[in-house]
Coordinates of C-alpha atoms in Angstrom, one line a residue:
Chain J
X1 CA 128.5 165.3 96.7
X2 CA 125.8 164.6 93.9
X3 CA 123.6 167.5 93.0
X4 CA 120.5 168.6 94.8
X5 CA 117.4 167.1 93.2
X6 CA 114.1 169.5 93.2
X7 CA 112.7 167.7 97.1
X8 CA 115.8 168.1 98.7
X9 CA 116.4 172.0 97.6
X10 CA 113.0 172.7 98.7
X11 CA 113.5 171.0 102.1
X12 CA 116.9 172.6 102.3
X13 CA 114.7 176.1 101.4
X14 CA 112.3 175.3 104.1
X15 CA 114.8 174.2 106.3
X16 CA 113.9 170.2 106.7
X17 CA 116.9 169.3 106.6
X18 CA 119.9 168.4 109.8
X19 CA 122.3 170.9 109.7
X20 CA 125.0 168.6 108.6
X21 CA 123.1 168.1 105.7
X22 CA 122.5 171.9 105.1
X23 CA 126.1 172.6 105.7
X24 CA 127.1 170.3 102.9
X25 CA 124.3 171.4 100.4
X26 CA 125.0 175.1 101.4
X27 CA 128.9 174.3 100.3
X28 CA 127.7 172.3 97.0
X29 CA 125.8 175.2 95.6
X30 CA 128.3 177.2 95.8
X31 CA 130.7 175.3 93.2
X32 CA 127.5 174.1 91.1
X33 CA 126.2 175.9 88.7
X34 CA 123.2 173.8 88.3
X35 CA 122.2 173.5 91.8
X36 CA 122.7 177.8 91.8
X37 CA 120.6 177.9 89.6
X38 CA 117.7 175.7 90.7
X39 CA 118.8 177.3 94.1
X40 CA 117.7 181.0 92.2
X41 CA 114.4 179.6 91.2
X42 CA 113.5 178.5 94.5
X43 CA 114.8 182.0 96.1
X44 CA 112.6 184.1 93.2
X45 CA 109.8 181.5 93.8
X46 CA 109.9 182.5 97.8
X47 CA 110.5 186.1 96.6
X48 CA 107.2 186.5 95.1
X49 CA 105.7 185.2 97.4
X50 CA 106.6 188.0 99.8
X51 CA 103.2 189.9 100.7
X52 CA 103.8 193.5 100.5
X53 CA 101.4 194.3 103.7
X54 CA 102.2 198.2 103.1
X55 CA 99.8 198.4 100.0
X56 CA 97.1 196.3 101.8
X57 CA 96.8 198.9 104.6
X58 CA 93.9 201.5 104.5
X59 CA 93.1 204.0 107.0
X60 CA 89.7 203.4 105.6
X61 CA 89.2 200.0 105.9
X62 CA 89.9 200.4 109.1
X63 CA 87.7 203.5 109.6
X64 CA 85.1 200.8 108.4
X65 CA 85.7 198.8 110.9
X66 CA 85.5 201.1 113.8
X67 CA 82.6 202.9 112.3
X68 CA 80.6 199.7 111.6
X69 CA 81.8 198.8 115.9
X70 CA 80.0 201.9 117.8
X71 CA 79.7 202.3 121.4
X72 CA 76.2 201.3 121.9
X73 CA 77.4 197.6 120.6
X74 CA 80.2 197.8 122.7
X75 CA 77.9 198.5 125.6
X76 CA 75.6 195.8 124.7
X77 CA 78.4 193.0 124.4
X78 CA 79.2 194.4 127.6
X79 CA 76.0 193.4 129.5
X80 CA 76.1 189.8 128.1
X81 CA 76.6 187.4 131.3
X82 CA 79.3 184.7 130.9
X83 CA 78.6 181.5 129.0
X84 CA 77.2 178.8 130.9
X85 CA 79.1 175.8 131.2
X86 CA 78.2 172.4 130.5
X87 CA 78.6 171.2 133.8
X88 CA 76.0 173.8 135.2
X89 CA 73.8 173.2 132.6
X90 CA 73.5 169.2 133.5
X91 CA 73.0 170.1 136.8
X92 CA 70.2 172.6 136.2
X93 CA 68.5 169.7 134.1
X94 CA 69.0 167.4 137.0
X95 CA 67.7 169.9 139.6
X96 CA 64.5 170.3 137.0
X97 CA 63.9 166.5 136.9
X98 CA 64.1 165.7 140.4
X99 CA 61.5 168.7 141.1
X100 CA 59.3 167.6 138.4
X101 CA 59.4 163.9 140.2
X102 CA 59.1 165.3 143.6
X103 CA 55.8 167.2 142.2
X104 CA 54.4 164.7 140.4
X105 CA 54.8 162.4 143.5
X106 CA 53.1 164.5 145.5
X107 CA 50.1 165.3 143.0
X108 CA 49.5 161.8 142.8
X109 CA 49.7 161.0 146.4
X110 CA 47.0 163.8 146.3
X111 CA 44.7 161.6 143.8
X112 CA 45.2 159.3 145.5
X113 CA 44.0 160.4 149.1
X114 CA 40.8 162.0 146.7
X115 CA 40.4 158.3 145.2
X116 CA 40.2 157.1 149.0
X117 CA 37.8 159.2 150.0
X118 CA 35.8 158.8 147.1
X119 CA 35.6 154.7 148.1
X120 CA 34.4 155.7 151.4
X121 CA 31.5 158.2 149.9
X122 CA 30.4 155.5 148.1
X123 CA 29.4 153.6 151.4
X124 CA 27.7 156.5 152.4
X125 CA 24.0 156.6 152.9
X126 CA 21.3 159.1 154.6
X127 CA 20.6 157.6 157.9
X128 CA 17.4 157.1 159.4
X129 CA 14.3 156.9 156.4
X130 CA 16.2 160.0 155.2
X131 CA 16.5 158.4 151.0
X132 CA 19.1 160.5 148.8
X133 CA 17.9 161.0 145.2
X134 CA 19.6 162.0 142.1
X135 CA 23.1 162.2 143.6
X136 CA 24.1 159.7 146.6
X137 CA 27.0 161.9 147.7
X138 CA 24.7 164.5 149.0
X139 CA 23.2 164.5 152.2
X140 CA 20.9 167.0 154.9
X141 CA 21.0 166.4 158.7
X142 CA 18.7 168.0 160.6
X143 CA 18.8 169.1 164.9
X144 CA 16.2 170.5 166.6
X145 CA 17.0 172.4 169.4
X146 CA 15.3 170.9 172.5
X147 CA 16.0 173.5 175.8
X148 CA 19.6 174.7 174.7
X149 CA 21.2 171.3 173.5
X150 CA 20.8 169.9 169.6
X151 CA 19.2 166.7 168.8
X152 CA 19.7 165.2 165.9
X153 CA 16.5 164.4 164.1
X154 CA 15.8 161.3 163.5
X155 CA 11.8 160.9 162.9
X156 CA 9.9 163.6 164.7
X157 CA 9.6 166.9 164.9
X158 CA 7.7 169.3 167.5
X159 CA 5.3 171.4 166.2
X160 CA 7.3 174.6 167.5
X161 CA 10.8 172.7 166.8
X162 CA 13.7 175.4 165.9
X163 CA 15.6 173.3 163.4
X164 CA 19.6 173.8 162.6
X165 CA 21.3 172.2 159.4
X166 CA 24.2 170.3 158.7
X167 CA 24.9 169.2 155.3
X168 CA 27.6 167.1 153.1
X169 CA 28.6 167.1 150.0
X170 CA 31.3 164.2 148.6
X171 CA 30.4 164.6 144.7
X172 CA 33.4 164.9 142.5
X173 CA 32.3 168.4 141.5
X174 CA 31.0 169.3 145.1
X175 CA 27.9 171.7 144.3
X176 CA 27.8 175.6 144.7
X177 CA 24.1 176.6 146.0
X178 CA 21.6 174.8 148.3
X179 CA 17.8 175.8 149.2
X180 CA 16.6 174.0 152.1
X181 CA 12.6 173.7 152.5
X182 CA 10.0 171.5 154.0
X183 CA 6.3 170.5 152.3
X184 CA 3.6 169.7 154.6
X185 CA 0.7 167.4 153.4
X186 CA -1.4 170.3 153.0
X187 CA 1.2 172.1 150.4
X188 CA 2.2 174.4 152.9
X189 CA 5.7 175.4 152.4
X190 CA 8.3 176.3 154.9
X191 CA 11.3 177.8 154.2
X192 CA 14.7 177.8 155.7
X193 CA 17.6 178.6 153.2
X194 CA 16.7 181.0 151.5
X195 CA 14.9 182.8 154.4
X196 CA 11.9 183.6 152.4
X197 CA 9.5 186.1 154.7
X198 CA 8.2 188.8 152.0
X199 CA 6.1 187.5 149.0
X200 CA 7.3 190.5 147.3
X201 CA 11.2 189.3 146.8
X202 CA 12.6 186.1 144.9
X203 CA 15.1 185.1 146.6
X204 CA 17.7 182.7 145.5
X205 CA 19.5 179.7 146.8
X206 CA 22.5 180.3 149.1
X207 CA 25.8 180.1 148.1
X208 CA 28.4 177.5 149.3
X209 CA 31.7 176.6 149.3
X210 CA 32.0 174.0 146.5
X211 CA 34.3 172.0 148.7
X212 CA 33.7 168.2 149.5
X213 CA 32.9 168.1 153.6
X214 CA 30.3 168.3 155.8
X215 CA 29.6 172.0 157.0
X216 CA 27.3 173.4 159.4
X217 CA 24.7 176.3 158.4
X218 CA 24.7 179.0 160.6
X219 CA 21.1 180.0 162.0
X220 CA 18.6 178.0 163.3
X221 CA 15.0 178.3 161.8
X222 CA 12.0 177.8 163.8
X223 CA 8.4 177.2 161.7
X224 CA 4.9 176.7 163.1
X225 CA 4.0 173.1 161.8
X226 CA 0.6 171.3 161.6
X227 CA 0.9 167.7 162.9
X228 CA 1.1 165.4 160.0
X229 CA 4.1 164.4 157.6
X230 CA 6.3 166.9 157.0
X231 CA 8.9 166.4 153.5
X232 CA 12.4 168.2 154.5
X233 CA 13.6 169.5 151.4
X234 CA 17.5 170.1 150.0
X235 CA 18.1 170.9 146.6
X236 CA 21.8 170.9 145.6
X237 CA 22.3 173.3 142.4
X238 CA 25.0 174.3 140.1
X239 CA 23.1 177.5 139.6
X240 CA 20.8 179.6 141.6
X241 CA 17.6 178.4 141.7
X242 CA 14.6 181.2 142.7
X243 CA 12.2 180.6 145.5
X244 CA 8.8 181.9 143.5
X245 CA 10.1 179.4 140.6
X246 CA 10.3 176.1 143.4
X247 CA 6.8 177.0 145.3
X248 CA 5.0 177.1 141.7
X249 CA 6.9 173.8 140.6
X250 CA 5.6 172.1 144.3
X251 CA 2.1 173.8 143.8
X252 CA 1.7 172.4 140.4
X253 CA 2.9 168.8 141.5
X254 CA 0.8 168.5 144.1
X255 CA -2.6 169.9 142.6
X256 CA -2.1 167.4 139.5
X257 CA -1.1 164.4 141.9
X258 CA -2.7 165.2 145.3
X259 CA -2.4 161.9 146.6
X260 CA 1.1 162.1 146.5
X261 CA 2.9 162.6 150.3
X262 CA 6.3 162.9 149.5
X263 CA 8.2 164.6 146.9
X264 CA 10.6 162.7 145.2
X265 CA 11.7 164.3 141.9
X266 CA 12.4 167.2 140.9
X267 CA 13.2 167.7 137.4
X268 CA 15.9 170.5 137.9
X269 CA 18.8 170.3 135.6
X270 CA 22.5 170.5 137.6
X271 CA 20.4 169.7 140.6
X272 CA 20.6 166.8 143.6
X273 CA 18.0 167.0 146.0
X274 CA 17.6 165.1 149.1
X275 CA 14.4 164.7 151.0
X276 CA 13.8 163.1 154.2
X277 CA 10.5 162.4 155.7
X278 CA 9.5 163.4 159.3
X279 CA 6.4 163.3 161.4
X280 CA 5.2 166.2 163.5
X281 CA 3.6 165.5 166.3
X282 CA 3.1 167.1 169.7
X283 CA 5.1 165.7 172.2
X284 CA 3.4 163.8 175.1
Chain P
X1 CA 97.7 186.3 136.2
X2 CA 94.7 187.8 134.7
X3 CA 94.7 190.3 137.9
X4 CA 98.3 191.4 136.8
X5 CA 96.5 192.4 133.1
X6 CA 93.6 193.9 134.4
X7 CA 95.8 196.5 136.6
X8 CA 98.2 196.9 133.4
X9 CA 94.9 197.8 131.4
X10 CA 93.1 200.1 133.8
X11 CA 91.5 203.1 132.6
X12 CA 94.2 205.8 134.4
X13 CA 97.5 203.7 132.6
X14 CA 96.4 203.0 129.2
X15 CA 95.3 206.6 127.8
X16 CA 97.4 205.9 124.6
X17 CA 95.7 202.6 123.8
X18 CA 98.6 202.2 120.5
X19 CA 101.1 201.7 122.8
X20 CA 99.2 198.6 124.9
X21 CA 100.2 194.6 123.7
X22 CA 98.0 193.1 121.8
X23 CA 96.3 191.1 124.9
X24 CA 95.8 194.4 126.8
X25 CA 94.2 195.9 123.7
X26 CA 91.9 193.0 124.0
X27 CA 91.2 194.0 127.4
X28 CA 90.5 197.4 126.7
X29 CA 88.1 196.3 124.0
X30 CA 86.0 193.9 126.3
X31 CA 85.7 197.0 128.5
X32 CA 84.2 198.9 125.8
X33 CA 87.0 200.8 124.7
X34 CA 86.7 201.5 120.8
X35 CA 89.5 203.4 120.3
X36 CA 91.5 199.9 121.6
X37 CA 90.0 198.0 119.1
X38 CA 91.0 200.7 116.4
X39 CA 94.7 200.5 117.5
X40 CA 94.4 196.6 117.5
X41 CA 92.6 196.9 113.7
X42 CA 95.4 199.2 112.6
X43 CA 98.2 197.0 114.0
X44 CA 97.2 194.3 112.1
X45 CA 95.0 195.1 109.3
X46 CA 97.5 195.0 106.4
X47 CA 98.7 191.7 107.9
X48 CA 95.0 190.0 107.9
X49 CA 94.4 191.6 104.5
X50 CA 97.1 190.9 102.5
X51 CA 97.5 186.9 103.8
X52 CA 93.8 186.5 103.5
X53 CA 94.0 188.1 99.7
X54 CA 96.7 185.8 98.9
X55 CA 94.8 182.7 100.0
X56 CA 92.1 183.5 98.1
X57 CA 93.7 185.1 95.6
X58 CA 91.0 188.0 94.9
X59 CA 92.0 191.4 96.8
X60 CA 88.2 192.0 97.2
X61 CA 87.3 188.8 99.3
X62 CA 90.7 188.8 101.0
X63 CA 89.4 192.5 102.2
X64 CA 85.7 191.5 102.8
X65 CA 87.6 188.8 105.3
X66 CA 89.7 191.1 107.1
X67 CA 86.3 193.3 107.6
X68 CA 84.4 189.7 109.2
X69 CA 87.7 188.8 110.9
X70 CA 88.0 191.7 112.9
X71 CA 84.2 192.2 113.2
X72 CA 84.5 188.8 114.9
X73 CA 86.7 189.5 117.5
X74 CA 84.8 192.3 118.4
X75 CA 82.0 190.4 119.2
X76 CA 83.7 187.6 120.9
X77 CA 86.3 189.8 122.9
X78 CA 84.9 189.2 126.0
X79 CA 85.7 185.5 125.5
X80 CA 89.3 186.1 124.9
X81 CA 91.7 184.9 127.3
X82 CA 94.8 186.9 128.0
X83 CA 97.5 184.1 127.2
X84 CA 99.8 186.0 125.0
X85 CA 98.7 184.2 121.5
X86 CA 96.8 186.5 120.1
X87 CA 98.3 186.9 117.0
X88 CA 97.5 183.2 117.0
X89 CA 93.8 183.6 117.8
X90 CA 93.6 186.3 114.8
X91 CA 95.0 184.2 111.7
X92 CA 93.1 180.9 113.3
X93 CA 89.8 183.0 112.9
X94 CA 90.8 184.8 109.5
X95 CA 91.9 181.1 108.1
X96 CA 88.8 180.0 109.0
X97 CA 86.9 183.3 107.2
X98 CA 88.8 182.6 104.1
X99 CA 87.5 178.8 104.3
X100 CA 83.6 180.2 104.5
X101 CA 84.7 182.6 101.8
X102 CA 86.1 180.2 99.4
X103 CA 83.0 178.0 99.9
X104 CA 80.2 180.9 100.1
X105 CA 81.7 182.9 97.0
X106 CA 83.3 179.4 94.7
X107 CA 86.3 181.8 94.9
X108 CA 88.2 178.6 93.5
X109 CA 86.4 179.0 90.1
X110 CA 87.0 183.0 90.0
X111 CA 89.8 183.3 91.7
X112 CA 92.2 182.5 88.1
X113 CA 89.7 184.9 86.3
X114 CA 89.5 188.1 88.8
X115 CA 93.8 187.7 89.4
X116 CA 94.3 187.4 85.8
X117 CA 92.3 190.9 85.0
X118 CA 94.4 192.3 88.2
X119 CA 97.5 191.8 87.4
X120 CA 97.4 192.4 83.9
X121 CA 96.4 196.2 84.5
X122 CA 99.2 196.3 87.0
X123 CA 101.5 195.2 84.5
X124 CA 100.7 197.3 81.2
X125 CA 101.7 200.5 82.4
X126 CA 103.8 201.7 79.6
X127 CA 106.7 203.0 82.1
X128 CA 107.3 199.4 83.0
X129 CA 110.5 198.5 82.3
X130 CA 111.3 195.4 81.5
X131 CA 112.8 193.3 84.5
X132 CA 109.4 195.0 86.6
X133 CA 107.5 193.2 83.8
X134 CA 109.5 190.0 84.4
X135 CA 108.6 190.5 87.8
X136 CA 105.1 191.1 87.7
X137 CA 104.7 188.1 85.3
X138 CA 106.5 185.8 87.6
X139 CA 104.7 187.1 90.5
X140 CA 101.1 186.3 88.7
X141 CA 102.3 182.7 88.0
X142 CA 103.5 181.8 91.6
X143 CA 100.2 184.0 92.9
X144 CA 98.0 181.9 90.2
X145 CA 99.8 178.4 91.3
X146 CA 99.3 179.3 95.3
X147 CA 95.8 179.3 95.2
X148 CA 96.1 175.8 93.6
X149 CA 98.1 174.5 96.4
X150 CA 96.4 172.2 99.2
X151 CA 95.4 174.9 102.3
X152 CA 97.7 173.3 104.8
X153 CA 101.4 173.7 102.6
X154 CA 99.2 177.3 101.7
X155 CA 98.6 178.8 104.6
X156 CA 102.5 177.6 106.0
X157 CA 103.5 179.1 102.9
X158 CA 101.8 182.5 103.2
X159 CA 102.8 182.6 107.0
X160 CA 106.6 181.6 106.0
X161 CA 107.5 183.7 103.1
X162 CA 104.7 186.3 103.0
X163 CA 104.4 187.4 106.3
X164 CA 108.1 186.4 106.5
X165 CA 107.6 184.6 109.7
X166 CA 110.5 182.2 111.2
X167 CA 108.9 178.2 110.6
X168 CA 109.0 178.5 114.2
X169 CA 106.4 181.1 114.6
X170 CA 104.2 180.0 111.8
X171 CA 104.0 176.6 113.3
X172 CA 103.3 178.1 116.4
X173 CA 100.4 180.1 115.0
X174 CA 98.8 177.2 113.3
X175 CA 99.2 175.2 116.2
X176 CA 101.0 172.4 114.4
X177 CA 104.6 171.1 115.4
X178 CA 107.5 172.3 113.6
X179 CA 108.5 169.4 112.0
X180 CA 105.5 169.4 110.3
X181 CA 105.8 172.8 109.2
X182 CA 109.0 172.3 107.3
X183 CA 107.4 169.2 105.8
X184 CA 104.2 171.2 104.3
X185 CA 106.9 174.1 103.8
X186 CA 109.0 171.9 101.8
X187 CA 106.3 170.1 99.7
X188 CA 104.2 173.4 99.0
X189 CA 107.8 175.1 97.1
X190 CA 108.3 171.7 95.7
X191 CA 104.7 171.5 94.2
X192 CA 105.0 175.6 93.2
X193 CA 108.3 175.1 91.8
X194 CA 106.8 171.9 89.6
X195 CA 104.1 174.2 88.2
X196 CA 105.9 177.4 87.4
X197 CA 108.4 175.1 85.4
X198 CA 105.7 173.1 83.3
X199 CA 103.9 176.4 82.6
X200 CA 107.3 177.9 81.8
X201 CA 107.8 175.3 79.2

């Protein structure tokens, strides 16, 4: 057998080799002195590289260690919930996209409905002479109550007439206070919402629900009117307006224009105001 | 399975925590139990250590990696599965240690310098006789030509004849088939065995 070359004494070292092949080798090197020695070098080379683990150990490294892990770590690994896995994290993204469609579906099925409603609004208009200034999605109707039953107003009035309101608001930001007055031609002023009985107090306008609809006030008002015109008065407000501050704006109007019969502006900022026209007269 | 480990490891039957395996230990340590960890630490501490220092040849990172090794366990024992491989679990995370610590520290430039001072202390005792200083010089060469090796035939080589694992068991750590083993076994000695004799010359 020829001697070992340097690869095959390292394979026959790390044991790479069939055992036929080590049997052989192991039988050479024992009759060569060549291969014992390369043989030697390999075994001194795999000597030193022995670790001696005995002078790596230290009580305190290890004292270290343990010191360094104290219980209150250990008790917060402890409370740490298992790893969520990919799977469940897909499916909680899925579950979060589907909502997020189903809820943006729905909000704008909810625009739309508003948009609808919105087209029909436009269309609307005050019936009878009743003319809506300012804002066209605001409107007053008016019932007298003749012998227990409501009527809805049309063009007259009685002189005694106990008048109930009804009033709608479509605007897109529906408004949050309402007064509701009449003017006679002779700048007497009536008032229903606010009631208004002592000159001493200011009331304000009354409060409402800022929703779009059509909603009923509660009481019914009854006045004692002259026979003439008569202006029915709403004014629509985003703020509340004061009763002393509206008679003095009417009572200024009319003195400088007292030709005027009905009152169609007022120059209130924020404010709609709808006035509507009626005729008292005595009923034959 | 699991069940069967959790019963061995119950608080009542494992009192002395030395005398639990290596998986029960782990166990005990998810639960909380320090003194489980320590018995694990001391079990294998010299092992991590003195592998880990060899790699990198510097005794100071190879302990500063046994420290993040077992720190790392620690932290992750709850993870640990019970399969019986955890001697295979600990060198696969201190391989990977000495990896970051070779990059973080450029322990390939100092490693020749900081070996060379080492050794040489150990060496110039004046006792010393005179095969222990043949000893200690050959040992420095073939410690000084390991860390120049490639980290596969390395780390075969460290778990082979350092630890003095079978091939078997340090292919079985690493996770590679044996065959390949003996072939990074095999080329790692021939390579060291090539250096030592051109330096020797």
């Amino acid at each position: 057998m020829k001697c070992l070359n340097e690869s095959q004494m390292s394979r026959y070292f790390s044991g790479d080799i069939s055992r036929r092949e080590a049997e052989a080798f192991g039988k050479h090197i024992t009759s060569c002195q060549r291969c014992l020695s390369l043989g030697n070098e390999f075994s001194q080379i795999a000597t030193q590289l022995k670790s001696d683990n005995a002078a790596y150990h230290s009580g305190a490294e290890i004292h270290k260690i343990v010191t360094i892990i104290d219980v209150g770590k250990a008790n917060t690994i402890s409370i740490r919930g298992p790893r969520i896995d990919r799977m469940r994290a897909l499916w909680a993204v899925a579950a979060a996209l589907i909502a997020g469609f189903v809820v943006g579906a729905i909000w704008l099925g909810v625009k739309k409905k508003d948009a609808d409603t919105a087209d029909v609004n436009d269309q609307f208009h005050a019936r009878a002479d009743g003319a809506p200034n300012g804002d066209t999605f605001v409107s007053l109707q008016i019932f007298e109550n003749k012998n227990g039953t409501y009527q809805r107003v049309s063009d007259t009035i009685s002189p005694s007439a106990s008048l109930a309101f009804k009033y709608k608001d479509y605007s897109r930001h529906p408004y949050r206070y309402l007064m509701i007055l009449a003017v006679d031609e002779t700048a007497g002023i009536f008032w229903y919402y606010p009631s208004y009985i002592d000159a001493l107090t200011n009331p304000q306008s009354i409060s409402l629900r800022a929703q779009k609809g059509e909603f009923q006030l509660p009481d019914e008002v009854s006045h004692k009117y002259t026979p003439g015109l008569i202006d029915m008065i709403a004014i629509f407000s985003r703020t509340p307006l004061h009763v002393q501050a509206i008679e003095q704006d009417i009572a200024r109007r009319m003195k400088l224009r007292p030709d005027v019969k009905r009152l169609e502006q007022f120059n209130i900022r924020g404010a709609a105001h709808y006035v509507k026209t009626l005729k008292v007269e005595t009923k034959k | 399975m699991m069940e069967r480990k959790l019963k061995l490891v119950s608080e009542e039957h494992s009192q002395d925590a030395f005398s639990n395996s290596d998986d029960e230990l782990m166990l005990l340590s998810a639960a909380g139990r320090v003194d489980a960890f320590e018995a694990l630490v001391a079990r294998h501490y010299a092992m991590v250590c003195a592998t880990a220092s060899q790699y990198l040849g510097d005794d100071g990172l190879g302990k500063d990696v046994a420290q993040d090794t077992f720190l790392s366990i620690w932290n992750h024992c709850r993870h640990y599965v019970p399969a019986g491989r955890f001697k295979s679990y600990l060198v696969k995370v201190m391989f990977n240690f000495c990896h970051m610590m070779a990059r973080s520290h450029k322990a390939d430039r100092n490693r020749k310098e900081s070996f060379h001072r080492e050794q040489i202390t150990r060496i110039s005792t004046p006792d010393a006789p005179l095969d222990v200083l043949m000893r200690s010089e050959m040992g420095r060469l073939v410690q000084e030509q390991l860390v120049r090796l490639p980290q596969k035939e390395r780390k075969v080589l460290l778990l082979r004849y350092g630890q003095g694992m079978s091939i078997a068991e340090a292919a079985d750590l690493m996770d590679i088939p044996i065959g390949t083993a003996k072939s990074h076994a095999a080329r790692g000695l021939k390579r060291l065995h090539k250096k030592l004799k051109r330096k020797s010359v």
